[in-house]
Coordinates of C-alpha atoms in Angstrom, one line a residue:
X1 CA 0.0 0.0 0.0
X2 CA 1.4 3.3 -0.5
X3 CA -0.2 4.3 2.6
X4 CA 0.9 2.0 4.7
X5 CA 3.8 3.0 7.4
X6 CA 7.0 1.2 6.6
X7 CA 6.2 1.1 3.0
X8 CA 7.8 3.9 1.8
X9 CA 11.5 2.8 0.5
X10 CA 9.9 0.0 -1.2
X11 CA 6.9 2.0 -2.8
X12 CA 9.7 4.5 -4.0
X13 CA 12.0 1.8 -5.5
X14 CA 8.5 0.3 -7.4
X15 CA 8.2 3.8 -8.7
X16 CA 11.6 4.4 -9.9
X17 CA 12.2 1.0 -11.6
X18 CA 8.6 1.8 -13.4
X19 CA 9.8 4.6 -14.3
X20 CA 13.1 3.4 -15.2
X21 CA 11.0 0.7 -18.2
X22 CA 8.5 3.7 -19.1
X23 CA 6.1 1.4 -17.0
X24 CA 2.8 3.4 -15.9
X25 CA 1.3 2.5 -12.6
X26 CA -2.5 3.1 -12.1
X27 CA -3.4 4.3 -8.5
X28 CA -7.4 4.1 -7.1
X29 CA -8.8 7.3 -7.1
X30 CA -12.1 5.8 -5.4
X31 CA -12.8 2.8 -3.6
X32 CA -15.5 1.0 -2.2
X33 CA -15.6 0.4 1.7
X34 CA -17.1 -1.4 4.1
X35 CA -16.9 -2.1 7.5
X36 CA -17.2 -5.8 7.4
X37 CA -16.9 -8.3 4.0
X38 CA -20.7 -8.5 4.2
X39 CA -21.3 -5.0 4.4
X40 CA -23.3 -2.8 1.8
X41 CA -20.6 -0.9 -0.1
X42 CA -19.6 2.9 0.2
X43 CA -17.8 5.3 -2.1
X44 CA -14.9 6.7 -0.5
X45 CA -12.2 9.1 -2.1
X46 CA -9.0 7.5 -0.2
X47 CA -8.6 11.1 1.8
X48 CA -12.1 10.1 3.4
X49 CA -11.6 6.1 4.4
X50 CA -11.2 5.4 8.2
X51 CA -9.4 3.1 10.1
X52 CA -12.7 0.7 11.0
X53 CA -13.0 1.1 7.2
X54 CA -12.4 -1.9 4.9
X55 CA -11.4 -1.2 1.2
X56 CA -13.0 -4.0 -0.8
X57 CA -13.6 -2.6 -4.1
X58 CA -12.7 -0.1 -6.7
X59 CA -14.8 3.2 -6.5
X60 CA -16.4 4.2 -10.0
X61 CA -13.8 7.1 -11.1
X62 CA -11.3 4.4 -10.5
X63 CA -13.2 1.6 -12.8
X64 CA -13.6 4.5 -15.4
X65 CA -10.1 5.4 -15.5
X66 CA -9.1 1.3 -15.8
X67 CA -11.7 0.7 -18.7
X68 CA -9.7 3.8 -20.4
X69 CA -6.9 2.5 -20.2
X70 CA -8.5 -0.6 -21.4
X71 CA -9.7 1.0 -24.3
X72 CA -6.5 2.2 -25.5
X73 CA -4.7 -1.6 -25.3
X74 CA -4.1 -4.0 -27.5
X75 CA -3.4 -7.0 -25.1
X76 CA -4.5 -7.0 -21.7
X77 CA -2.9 -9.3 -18.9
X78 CA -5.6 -9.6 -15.9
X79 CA -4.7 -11.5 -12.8
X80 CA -6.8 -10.8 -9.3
X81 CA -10.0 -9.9 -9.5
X82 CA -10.3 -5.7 -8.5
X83 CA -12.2 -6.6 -5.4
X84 CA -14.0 -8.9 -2.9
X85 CA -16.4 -10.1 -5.9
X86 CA -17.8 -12.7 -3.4
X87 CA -20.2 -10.1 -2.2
X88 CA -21.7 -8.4 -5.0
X89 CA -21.5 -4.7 -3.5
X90 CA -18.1 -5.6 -4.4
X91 CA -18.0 -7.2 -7.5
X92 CA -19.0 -4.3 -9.5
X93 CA -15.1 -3.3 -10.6
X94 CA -14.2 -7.0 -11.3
X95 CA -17.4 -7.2 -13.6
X96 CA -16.9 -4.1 -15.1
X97 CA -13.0 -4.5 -15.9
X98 CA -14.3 -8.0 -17.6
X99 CA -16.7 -6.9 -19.1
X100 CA -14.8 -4.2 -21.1
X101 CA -12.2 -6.4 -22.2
X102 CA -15.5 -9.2 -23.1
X103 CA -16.5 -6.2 -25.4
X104 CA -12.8 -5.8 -27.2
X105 CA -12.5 -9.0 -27.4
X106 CA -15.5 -9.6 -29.5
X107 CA -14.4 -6.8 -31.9
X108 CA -10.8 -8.2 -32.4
X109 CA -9.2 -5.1 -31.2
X110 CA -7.8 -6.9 -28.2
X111 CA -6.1 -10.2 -27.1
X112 CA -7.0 -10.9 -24.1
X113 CA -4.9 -13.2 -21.2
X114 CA -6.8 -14.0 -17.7
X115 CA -4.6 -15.4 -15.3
X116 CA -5.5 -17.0 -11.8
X117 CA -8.6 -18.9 -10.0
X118 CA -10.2 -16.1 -8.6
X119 CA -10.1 -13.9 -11.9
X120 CA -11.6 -17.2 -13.6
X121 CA -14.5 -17.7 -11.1
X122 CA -15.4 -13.9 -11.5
X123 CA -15.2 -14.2 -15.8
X124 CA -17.5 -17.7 -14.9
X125 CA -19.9 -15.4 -12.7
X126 CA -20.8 -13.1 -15.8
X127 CA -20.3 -16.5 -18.4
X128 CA -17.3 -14.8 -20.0
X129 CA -15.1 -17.5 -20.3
X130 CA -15.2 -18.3 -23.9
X131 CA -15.0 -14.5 -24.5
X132 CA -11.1 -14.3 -23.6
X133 CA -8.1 -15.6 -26.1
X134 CA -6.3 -17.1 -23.2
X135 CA -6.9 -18.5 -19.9
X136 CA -4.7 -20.1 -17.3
X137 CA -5.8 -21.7 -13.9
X138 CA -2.6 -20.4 -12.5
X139 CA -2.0 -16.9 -10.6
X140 CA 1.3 -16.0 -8.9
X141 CA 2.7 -19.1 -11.1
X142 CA 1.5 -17.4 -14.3
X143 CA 3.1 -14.2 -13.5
X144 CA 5.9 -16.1 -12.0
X145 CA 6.6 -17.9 -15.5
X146 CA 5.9 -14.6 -17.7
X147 CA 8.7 -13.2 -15.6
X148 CA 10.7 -16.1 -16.9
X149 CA 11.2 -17.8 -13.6
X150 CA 11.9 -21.8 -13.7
X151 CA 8.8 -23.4 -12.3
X152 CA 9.2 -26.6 -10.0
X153 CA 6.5 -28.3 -12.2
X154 CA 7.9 -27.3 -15.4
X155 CA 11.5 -28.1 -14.4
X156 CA 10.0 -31.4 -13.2
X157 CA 8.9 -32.3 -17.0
X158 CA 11.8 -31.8 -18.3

């Protein structure tokens, strides 16, 4: 979190090496809080959230600022859903980030690559499986092997 106390050195060294590969990070603008997981959701701009508060979603500005950047891809690599989708006040950024990419997809103007179980279950939620180019099961293996680290299952087959 860049928030978060402790953080700071680490958040600046992301920042820099970003930086460094003309690689944009994308901070929330908005989020969505609640006070517990099975709370209605809230709108928050992150100067307003609390400490009882829990961030469980992104807020709208946030989802519109994602879907623009969405717009102007021509692959997209999604892994982790955008919030706690297993309450559906907080699904609404997952859906939405899908959903965007569904409608890309289906014009050819994107390829499309969904990575872990959680991401899956929320594409299966909306029955937009079939409306990505590639899907893989894995998460933090996935990205693990796209940053061309030797996988104990893969060095295993060889």
């Amino acid at each position: 979190s860049i928030k978060e106390d402790g953080c700071e050195k680490i958040i600046k060294d992301i920042f820099e090496i970003s930086k460094k590969h003309s690689c944009i990070l994308t901070c929330p603008e908005d989020v969505m809080v609640g006070k517990t997981i099975e709370d209605k959701s809230k709108i928050k701009e992150l100067n307003q959230i609390t400490n009882d508060d829990l961030i469980l979603d992104i807020g709208p500005k946030t989802i519109n600022k994602i879907k623009d950047i969405i717009e102007k891809s021509q692959t997209v690599l999604w892994n982790g859903p955008a919030g706690y989708f297993e309450n559906p006040n907080f699904a609404i950024g997952s859906y939405e980030i899908a959903k965007k990419i569904i409608k890309k997809n289906k014009s050819k103007s994107i390829y499309s690559v969904v990575g872990g179980g959680d991401t899956i279950a929320v594409i299966n939620q909306i029955r937009g499986i079939n409306d990505f180019n590639f899907v893989s099961t894995a998460g933090g293996a996935f990205l693990e092997y796209l940053e061309g680290k030797e996988l104990p299952g893969i060095k295993a087959l060889k």
